[in-house]
C-alpha positions as YAML, in Angstrom:
chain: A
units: angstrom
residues:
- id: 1
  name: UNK
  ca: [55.38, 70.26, 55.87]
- id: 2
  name: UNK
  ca: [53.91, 66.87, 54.75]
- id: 3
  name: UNK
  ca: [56.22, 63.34, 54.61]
- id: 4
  name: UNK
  ca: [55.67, 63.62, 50.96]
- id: 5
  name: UNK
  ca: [57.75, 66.81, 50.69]
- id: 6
  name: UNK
  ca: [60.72, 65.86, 52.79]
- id: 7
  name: UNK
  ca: [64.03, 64.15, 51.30]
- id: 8
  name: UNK
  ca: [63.70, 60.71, 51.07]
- id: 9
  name: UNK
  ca: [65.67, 59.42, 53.76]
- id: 10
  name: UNK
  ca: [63.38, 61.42, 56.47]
- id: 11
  name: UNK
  ca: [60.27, 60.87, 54.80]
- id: 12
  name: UNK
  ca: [59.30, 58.05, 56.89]
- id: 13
  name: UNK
  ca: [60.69, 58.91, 60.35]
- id: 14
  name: UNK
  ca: [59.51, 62.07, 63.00]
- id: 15
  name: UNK
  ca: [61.44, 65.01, 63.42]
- id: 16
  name: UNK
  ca: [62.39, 65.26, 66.69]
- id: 17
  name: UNK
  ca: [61.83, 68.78, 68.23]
- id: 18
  name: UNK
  ca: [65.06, 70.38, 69.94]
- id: 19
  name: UNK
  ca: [64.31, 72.73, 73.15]
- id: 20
  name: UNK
  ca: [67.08, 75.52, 73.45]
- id: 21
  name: UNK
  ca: [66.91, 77.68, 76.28]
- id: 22
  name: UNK
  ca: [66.98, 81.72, 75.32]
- id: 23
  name: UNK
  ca: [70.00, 82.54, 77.07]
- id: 24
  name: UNK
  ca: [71.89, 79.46, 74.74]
- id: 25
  name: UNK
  ca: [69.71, 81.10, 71.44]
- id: 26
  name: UNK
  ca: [71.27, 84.54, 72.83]
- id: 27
  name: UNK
  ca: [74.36, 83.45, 73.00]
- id: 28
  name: UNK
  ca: [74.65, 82.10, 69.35]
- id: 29
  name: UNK
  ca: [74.08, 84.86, 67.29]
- id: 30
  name: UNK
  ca: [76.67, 86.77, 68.67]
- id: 31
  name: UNK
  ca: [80.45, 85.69, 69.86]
- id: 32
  name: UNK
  ca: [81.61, 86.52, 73.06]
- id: 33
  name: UNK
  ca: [82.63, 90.23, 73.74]
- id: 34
  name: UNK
  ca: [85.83, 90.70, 75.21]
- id: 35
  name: UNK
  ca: [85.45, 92.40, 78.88]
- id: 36
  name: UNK
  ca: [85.86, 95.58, 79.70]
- id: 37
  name: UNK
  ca: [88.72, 96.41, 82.35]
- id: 38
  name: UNK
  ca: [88.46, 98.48, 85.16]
- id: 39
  name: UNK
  ca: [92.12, 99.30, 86.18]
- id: 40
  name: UNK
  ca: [92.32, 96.98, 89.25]
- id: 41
  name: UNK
  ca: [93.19, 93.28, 87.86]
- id: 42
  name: UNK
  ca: [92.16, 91.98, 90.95]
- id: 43
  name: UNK
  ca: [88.55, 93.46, 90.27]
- id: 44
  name: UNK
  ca: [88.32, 92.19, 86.76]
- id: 45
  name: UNK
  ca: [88.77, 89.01, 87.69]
- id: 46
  name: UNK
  ca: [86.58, 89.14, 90.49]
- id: 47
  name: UNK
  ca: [84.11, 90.12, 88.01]
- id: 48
  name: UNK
  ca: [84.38, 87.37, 85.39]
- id: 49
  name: UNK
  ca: [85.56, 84.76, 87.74]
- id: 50
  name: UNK
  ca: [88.57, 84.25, 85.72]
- id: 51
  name: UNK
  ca: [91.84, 86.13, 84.56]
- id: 52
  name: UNK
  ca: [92.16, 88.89, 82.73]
- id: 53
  name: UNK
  ca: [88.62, 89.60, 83.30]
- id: 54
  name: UNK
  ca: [86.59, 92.22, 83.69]
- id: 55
  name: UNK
  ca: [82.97, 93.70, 83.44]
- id: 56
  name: UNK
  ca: [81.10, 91.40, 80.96]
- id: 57
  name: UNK
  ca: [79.41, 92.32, 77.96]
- id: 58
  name: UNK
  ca: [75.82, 90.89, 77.32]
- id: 59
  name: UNK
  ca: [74.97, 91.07, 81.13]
- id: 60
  name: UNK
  ca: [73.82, 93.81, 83.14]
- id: 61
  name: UNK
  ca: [75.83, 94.82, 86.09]
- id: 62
  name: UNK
  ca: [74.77, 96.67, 89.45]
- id: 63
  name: UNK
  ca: [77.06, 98.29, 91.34]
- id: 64
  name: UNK
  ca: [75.47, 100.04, 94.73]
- id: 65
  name: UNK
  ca: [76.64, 101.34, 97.87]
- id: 66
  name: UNK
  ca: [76.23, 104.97, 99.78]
- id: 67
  name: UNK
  ca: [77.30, 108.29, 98.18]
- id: 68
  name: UNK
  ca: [81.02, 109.15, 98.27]
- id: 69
  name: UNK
  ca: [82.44, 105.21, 97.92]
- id: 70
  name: UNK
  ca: [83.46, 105.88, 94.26]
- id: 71
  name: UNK
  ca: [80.49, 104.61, 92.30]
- id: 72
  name: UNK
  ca: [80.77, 106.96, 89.75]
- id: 73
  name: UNK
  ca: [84.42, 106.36, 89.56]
- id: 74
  name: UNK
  ca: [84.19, 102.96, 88.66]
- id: 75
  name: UNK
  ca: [82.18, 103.92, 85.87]
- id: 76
  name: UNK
  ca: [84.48, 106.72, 84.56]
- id: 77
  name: UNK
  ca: [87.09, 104.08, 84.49]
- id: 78
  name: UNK
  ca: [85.52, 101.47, 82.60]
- id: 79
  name: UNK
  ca: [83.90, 104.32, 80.33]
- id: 80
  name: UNK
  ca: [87.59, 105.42, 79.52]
- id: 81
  name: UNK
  ca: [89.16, 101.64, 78.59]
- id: 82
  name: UNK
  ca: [86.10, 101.09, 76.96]
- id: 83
  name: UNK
  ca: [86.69, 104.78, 74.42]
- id: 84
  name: UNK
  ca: [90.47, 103.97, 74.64]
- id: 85
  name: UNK
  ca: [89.63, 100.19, 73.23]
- id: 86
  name: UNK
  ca: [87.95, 101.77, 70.26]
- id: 87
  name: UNK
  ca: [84.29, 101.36, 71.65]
- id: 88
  name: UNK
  ca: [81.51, 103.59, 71.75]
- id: 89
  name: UNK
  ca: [79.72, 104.47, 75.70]
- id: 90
  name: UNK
  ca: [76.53, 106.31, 76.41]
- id: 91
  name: UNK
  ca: [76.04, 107.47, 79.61]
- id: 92
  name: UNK
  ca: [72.90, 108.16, 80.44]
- id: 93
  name: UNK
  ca: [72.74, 110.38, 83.77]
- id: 94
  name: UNK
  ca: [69.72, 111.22, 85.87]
- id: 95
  name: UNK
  ca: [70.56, 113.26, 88.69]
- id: 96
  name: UNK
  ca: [74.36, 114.49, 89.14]
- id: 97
  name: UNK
  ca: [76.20, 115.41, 85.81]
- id: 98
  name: UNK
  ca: [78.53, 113.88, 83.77]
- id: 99
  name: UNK
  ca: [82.41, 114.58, 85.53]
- id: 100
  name: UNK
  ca: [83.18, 115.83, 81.77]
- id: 101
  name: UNK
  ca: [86.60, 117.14, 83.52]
- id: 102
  name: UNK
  ca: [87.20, 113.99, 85.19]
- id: 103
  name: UNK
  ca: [86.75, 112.04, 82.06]
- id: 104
  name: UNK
  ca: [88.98, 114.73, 79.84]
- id: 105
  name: UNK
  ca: [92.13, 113.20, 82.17]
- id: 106
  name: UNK
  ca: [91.37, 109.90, 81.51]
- id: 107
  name: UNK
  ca: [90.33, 109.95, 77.86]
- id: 108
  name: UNK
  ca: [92.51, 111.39, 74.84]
- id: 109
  name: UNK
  ca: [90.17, 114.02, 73.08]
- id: 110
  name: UNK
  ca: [90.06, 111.93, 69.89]
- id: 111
  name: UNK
  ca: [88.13, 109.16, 71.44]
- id: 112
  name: UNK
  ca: [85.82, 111.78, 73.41]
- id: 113
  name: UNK
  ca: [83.90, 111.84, 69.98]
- id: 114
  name: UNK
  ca: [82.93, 108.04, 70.71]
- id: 115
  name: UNK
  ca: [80.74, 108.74, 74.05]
- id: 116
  name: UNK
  ca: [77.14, 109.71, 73.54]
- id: 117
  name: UNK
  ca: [75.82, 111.30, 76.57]
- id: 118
  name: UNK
  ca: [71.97, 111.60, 77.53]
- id: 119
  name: UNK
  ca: [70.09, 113.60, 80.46]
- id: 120
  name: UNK
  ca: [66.68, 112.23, 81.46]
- id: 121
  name: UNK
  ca: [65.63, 114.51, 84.41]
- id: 122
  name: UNK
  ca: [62.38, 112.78, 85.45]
- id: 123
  name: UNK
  ca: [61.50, 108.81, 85.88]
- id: 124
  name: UNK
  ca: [59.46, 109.25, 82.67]
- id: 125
  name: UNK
  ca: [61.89, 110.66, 80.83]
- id: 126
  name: UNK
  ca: [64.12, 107.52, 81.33]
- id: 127
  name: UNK
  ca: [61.87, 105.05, 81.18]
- id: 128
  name: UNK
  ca: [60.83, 106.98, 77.36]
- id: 129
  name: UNK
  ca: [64.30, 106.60, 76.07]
- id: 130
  name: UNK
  ca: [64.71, 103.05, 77.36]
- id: 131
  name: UNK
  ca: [61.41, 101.88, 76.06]
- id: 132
  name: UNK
  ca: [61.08, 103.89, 73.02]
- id: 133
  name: UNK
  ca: [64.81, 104.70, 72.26]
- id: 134
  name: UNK
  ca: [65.16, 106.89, 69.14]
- id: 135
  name: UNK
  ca: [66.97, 105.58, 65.83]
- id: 136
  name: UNK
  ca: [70.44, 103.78, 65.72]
- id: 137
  name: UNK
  ca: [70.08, 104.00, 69.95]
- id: 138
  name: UNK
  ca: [72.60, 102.78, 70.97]
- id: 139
  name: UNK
  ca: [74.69, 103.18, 68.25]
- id: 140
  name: UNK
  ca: [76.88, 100.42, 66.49]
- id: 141
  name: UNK
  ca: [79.72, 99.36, 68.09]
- id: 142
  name: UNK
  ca: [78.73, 100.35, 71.66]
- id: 143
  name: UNK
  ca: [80.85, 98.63, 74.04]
- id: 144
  name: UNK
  ca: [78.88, 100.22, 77.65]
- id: 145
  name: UNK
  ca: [75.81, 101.74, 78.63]
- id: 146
  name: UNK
  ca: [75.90, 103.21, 81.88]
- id: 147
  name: UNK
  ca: [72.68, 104.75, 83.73]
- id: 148
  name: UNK
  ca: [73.84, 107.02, 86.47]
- id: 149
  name: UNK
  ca: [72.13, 106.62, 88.86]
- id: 150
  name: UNK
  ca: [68.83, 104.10, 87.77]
- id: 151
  name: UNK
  ca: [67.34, 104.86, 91.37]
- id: 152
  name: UNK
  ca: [67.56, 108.42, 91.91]
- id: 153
  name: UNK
  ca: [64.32, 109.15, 90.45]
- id: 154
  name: UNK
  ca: [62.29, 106.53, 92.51]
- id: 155
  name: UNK
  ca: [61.69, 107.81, 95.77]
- id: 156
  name: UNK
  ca: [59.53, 111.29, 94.28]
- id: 157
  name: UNK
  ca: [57.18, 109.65, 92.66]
- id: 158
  name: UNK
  ca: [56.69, 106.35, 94.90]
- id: 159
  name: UNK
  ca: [55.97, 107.07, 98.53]
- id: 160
  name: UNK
  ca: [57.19, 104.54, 101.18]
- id: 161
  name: UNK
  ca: [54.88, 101.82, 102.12]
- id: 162
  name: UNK
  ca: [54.71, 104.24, 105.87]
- id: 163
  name: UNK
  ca: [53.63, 107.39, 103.72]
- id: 164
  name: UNK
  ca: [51.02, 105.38, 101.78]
- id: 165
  name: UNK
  ca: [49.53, 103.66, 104.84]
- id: 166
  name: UNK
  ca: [49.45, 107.11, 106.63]
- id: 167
  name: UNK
  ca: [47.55, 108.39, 103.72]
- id: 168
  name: UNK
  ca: [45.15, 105.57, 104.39]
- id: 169
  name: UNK
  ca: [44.28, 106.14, 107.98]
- id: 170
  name: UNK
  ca: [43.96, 110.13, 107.04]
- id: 171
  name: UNK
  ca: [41.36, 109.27, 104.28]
- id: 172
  name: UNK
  ca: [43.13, 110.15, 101.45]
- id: 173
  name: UNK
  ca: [42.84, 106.84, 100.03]
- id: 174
  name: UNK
  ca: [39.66, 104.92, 99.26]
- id: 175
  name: UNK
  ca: [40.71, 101.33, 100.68]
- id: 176
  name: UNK
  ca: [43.16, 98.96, 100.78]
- id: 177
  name: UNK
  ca: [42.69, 98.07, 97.06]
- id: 178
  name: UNK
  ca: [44.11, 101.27, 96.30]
- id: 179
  name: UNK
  ca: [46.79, 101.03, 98.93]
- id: 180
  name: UNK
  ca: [48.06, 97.60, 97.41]
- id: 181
  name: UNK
  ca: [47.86, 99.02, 94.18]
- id: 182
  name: UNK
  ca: [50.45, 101.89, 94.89]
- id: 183
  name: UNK
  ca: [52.69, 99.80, 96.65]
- id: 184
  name: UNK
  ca: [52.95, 97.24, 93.58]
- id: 185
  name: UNK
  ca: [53.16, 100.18, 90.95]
- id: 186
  name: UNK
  ca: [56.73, 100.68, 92.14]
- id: 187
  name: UNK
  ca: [57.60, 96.78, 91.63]
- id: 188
  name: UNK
  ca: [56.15, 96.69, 88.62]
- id: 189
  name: UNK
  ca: [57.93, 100.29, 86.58]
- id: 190
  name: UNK
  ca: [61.52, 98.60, 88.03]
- id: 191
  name: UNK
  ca: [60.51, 95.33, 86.25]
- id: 192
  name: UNK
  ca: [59.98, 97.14, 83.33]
- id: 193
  name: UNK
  ca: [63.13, 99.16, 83.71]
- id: 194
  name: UNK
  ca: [65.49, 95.86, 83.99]
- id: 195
  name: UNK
  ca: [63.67, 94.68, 80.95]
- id: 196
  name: UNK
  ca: [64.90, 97.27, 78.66]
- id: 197
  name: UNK
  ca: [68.21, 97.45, 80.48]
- id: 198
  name: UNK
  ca: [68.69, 93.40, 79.58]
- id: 199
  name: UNK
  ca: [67.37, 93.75, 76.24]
- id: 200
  name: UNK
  ca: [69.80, 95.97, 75.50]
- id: 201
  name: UNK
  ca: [72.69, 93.99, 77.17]
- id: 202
  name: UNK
  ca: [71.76, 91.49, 74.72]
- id: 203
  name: UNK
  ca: [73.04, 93.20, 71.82]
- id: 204
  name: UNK
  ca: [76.50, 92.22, 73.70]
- id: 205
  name: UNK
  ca: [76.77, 96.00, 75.37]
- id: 206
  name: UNK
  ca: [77.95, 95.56, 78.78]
- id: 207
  name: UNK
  ca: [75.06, 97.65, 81.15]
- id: 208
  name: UNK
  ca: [75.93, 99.11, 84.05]
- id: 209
  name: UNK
  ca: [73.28, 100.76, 86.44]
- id: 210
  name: UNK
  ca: [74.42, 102.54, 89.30]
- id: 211
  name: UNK
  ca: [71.93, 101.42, 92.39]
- id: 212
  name: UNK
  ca: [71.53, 103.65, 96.14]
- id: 213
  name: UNK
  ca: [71.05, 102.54, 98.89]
- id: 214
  name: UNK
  ca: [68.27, 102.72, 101.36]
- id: 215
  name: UNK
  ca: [67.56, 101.82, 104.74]
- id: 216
  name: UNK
  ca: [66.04, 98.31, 106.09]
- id: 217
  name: UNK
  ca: [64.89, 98.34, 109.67]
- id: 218
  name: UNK
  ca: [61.91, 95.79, 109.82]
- id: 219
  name: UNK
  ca: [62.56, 92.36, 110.27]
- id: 220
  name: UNK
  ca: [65.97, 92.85, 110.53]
- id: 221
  name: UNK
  ca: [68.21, 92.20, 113.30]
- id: 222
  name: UNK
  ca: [69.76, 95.56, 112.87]
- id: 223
  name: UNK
  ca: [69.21, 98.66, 110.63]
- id: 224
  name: UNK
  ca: [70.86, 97.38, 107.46]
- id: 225
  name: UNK
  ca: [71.66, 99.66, 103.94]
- id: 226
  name: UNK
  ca: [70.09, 97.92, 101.06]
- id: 227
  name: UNK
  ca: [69.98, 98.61, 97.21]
- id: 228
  name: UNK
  ca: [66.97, 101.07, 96.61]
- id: 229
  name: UNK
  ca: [65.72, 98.92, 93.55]
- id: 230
  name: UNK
  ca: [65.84, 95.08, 93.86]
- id: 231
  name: UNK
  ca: [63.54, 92.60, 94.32]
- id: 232
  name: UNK
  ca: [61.26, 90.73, 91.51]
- id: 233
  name: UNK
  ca: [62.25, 91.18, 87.74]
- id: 234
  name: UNK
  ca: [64.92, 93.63, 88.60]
- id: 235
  name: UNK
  ca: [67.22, 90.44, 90.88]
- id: 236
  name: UNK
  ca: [66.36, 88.15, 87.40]
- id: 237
  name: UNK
  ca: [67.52, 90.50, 85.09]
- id: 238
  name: UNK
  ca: [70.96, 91.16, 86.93]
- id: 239
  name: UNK
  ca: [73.56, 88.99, 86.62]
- id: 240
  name: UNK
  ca: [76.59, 90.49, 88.43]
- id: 241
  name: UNK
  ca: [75.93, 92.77, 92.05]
- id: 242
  name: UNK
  ca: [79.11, 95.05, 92.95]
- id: 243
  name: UNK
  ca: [78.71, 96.34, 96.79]
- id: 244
  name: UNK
  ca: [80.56, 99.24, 97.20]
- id: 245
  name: UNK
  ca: [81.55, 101.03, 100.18]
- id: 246
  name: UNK
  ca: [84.41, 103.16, 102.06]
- id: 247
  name: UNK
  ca: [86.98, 103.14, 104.38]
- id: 248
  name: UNK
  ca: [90.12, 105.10, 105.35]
- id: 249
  name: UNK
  ca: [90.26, 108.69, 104.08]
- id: 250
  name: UNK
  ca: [90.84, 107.10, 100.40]
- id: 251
  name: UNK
  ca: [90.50, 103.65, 100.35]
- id: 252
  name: UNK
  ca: [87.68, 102.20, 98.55]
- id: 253
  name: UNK
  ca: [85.91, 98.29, 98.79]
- id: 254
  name: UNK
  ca: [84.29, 96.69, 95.76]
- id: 255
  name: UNK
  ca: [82.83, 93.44, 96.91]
- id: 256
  name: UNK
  ca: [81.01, 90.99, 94.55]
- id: 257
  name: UNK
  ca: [77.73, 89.61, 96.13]
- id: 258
  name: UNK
  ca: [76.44, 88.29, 92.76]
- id: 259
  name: UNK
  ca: [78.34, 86.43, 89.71]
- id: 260
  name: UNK
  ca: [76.93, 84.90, 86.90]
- id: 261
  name: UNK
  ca: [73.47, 84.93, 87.94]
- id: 262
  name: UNK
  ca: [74.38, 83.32, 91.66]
- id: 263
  name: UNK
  ca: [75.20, 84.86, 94.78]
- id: 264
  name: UNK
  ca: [78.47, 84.66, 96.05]
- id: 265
  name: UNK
  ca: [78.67, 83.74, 99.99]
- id: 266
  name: UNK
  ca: [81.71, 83.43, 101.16]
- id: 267
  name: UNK
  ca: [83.58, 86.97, 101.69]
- id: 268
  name: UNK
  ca: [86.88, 86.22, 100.75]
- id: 269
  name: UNK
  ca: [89.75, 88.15, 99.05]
- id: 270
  name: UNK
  ca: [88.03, 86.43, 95.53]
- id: 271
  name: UNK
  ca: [85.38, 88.78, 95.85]
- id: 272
  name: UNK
  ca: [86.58, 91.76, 98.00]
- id: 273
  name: UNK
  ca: [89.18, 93.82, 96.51]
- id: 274
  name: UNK
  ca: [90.42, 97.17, 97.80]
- id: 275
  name: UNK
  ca: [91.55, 100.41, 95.68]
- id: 276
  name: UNK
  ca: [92.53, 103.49, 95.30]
- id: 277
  name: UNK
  ca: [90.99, 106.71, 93.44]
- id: 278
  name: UNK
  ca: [93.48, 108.29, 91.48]
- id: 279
  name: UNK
  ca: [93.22, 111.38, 88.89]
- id: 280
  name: UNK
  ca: [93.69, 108.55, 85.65]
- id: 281
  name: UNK
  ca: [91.46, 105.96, 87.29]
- id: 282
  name: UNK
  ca: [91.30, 103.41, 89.45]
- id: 283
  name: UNK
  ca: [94.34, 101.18, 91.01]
- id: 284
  name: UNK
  ca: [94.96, 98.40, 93.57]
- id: 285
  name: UNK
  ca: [95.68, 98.70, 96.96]
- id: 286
  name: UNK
  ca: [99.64, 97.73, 97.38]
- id: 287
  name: UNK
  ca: [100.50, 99.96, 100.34]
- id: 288
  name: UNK
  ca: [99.02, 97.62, 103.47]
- id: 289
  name: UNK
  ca: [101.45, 94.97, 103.44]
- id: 290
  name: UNK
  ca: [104.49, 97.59, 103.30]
- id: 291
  name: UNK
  ca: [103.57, 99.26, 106.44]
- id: 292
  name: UNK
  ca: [104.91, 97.90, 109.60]
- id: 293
  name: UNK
  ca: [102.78, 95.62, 112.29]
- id: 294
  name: UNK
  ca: [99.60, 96.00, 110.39]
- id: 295
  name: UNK
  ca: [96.42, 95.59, 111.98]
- id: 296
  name: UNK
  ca: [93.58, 95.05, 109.61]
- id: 297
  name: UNK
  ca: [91.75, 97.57, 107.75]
- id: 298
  name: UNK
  ca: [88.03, 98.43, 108.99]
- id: 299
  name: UNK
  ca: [85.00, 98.88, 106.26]
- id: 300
  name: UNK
  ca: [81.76, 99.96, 106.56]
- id: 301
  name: UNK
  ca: [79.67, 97.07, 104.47]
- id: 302
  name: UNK
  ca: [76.51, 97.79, 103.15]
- id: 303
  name: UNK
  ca: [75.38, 93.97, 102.31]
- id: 304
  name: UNK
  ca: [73.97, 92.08, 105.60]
- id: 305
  name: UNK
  ca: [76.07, 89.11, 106.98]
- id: 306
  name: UNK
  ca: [76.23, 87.59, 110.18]
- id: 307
  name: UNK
  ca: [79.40, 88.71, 110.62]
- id: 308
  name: UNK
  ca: [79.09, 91.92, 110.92]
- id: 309
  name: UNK
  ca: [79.48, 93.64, 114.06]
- id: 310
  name: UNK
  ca: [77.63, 97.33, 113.45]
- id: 311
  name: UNK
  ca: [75.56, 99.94, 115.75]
- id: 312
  name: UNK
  ca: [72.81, 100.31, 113.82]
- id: 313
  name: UNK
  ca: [72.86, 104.37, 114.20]
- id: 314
  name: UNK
  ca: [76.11, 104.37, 112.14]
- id: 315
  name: UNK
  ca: [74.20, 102.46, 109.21]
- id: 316
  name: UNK
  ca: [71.69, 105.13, 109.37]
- id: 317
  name: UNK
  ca: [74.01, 107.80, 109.10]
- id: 318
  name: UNK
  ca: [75.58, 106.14, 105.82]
- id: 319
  name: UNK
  ca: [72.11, 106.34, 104.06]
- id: 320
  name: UNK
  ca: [71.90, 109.91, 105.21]
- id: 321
  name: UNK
  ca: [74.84, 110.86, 103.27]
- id: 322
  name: UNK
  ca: [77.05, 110.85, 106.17]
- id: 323
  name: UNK
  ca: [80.39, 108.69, 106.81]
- id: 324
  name: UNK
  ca: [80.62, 106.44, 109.68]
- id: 325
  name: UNK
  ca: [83.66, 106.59, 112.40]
- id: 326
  name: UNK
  ca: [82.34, 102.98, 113.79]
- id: 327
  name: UNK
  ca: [83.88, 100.27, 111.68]
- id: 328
  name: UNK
  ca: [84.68, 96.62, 112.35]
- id: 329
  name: UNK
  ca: [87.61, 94.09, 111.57]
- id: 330
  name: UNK
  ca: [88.22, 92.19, 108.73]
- id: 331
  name: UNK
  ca: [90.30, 89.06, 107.78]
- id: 332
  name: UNK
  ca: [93.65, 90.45, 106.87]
- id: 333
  name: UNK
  ca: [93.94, 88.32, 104.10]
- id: 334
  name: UNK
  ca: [91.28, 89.70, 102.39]
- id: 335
  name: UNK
  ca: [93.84, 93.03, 101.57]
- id: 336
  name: UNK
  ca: [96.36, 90.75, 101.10]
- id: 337
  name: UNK
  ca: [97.98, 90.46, 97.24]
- id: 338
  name: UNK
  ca: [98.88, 86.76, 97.10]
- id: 339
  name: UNK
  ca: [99.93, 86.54, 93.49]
- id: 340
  name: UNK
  ca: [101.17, 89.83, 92.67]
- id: 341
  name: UNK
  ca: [98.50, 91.81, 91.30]
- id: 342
  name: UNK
  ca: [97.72, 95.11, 91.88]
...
């Protein structure tokens, strides 16, 4: 545009140019979602860092941990406030079923029409329907997307970096090239796969991807359960990490490691918050203060602090689908309910 053609009273000065960052240009087209609760009020505002709370729209959450700590759970319950509060949810599952039963308790039948449910039985498959999703996917008004589990199809069609470098020394690769290539392949298909997942959260859907765990032995001072997928694009691309894990026949840990984009360090009761499993969803633990002389609960973590006090053939028995009998202590306050909540 020349000086000729603006109004008169900018024709003679520069227009300044205005640098917005994407995430503020994001956030302006759309108002704020409200949250999504997940039954534990102690959890939702561990999750938004501020009270009521709860899982965020617009931002993709990753909750990990081993099998049996109530992953799945946590999504069933913030699947059913999120069809109860008039949203749609599609659940897109990859290796265990959807808990249709499960959800029936939960969810009156009239809002069952709201949830859209998708199998993708191979890594393609998925990464198809995220990249190329068919028409009006997801639909209008979708308040979650949940992709149970994002890492189960990983490990069959990437071989460990052990495998690969085996394969070397045998001769079934040509060189090192080729070795390097493999290894990166993996990095680069979960780069992709956050992409889609945070394009979508940017519609204002709150996306949850359910992580395993694997485990860490080199270069670390004890064998340590980490989330299968992280690393790169995939730790850009999520903004909240939920560390799951298990102890007592049925009580269950949900620890925030990441908020907001930052990692949380200190492992207070802010970010850990105990609960219960129930047939309707999920509810705080109240029972630990009401029993008498009580000597603090044990947990078996899954993120590395120096803290921790583990044998490191109990951590390998969590990634083997096992539960561990060797725990260690925590602070007593973090169980502890200081303003009421459940």
């Amino acid at each position: 545009m020349s000086a000729d053609m603006l109004p008169p009273d900018l024709g003679s000065q520069a227009l300044p140019v205005l640098s917005i960052p994407a995430s503020q240009s994001l956030g302006s087209l759309a108002p704020p979602k409200d949250p999504i609760r997940t039954g534990v009020v102690r959890l939702d505002k561990a999750l938004a860092n501020s009270s009521p709370g709860g899982l965020l729209r617009g931002q993709v959450t990753e909750v990990y941990g081993p099998p049996g700590v109530g992953k799945t759970s946590l999504a069933l319950s913030l699947a059913s406030n999120a069809l109860r509060g008039g949203g749609k949810v599609v659940w897109i599952d990859t290796s265990s079923p959807l808990p249709t039963p499960r959800l029936n308790k939960m969810v009156p039948e009239s809002d069952l029409i709201n949830l859209i449910h998708f199998r993708t039985p191979t890594l393609p498959h998925l990464m198809a329907l995220l990249a190329h999703p068919p028409k009006n996917f997801p639909p209008d008004d979708t308040y979650l997307l949940i992709v149970d589990s994002v890492s189960s199809l990983f490990p069959s069609y990437f071989p460990n970096a052990v495998e690969l470098k085996d394969r070397l020394e045998q001769g079934k690769l040509k060189d090192k090239a080729q070795l390097q290539w493999l290894l990166n392949r993996k990095w680069n298909v979960t780069g992709d796969l956050s992409m889609h997942l945070a394009r979508f959260a940017a519609r204002g859907i709150a996306v949850l991807a359910i992580n395993q765990t694997h485990t860490r032995i080199k270069g670390q001072p004890r064998a340590t359960l980490y989330p299968l997928l992280a690393g790169g694009s995939w730790e850009n691309n999520v903004q909240t990490r939920v560390a799951m894990y298990r102890d007592l026949p049925d009580l269950r840990v949900a620890e925030i490691t990441k908020r907001g984009g930052r990692i949380t360090l200190a492992r207070t009761g802010e970010v850990v918050v105990p609960f219960r499993i129930h047939a309707d969803g999920l509810r705080g633990y109240q029972e630990y203060q009401s029993k008498p002389n009580p000597s603090p609960p044990k947990s078996s973590a899954v993120e590395p602090t120096p803290s921790r006090k583990r044998k490191a053939r109990e951590e390998i028995a969590d990634s083997q689908d096992e539960d561990s009998d060797e725990e260690f202590d925590w602070d007593e306050s973090l169980f502890e309910n200081k303003q009421g909540n459940p």
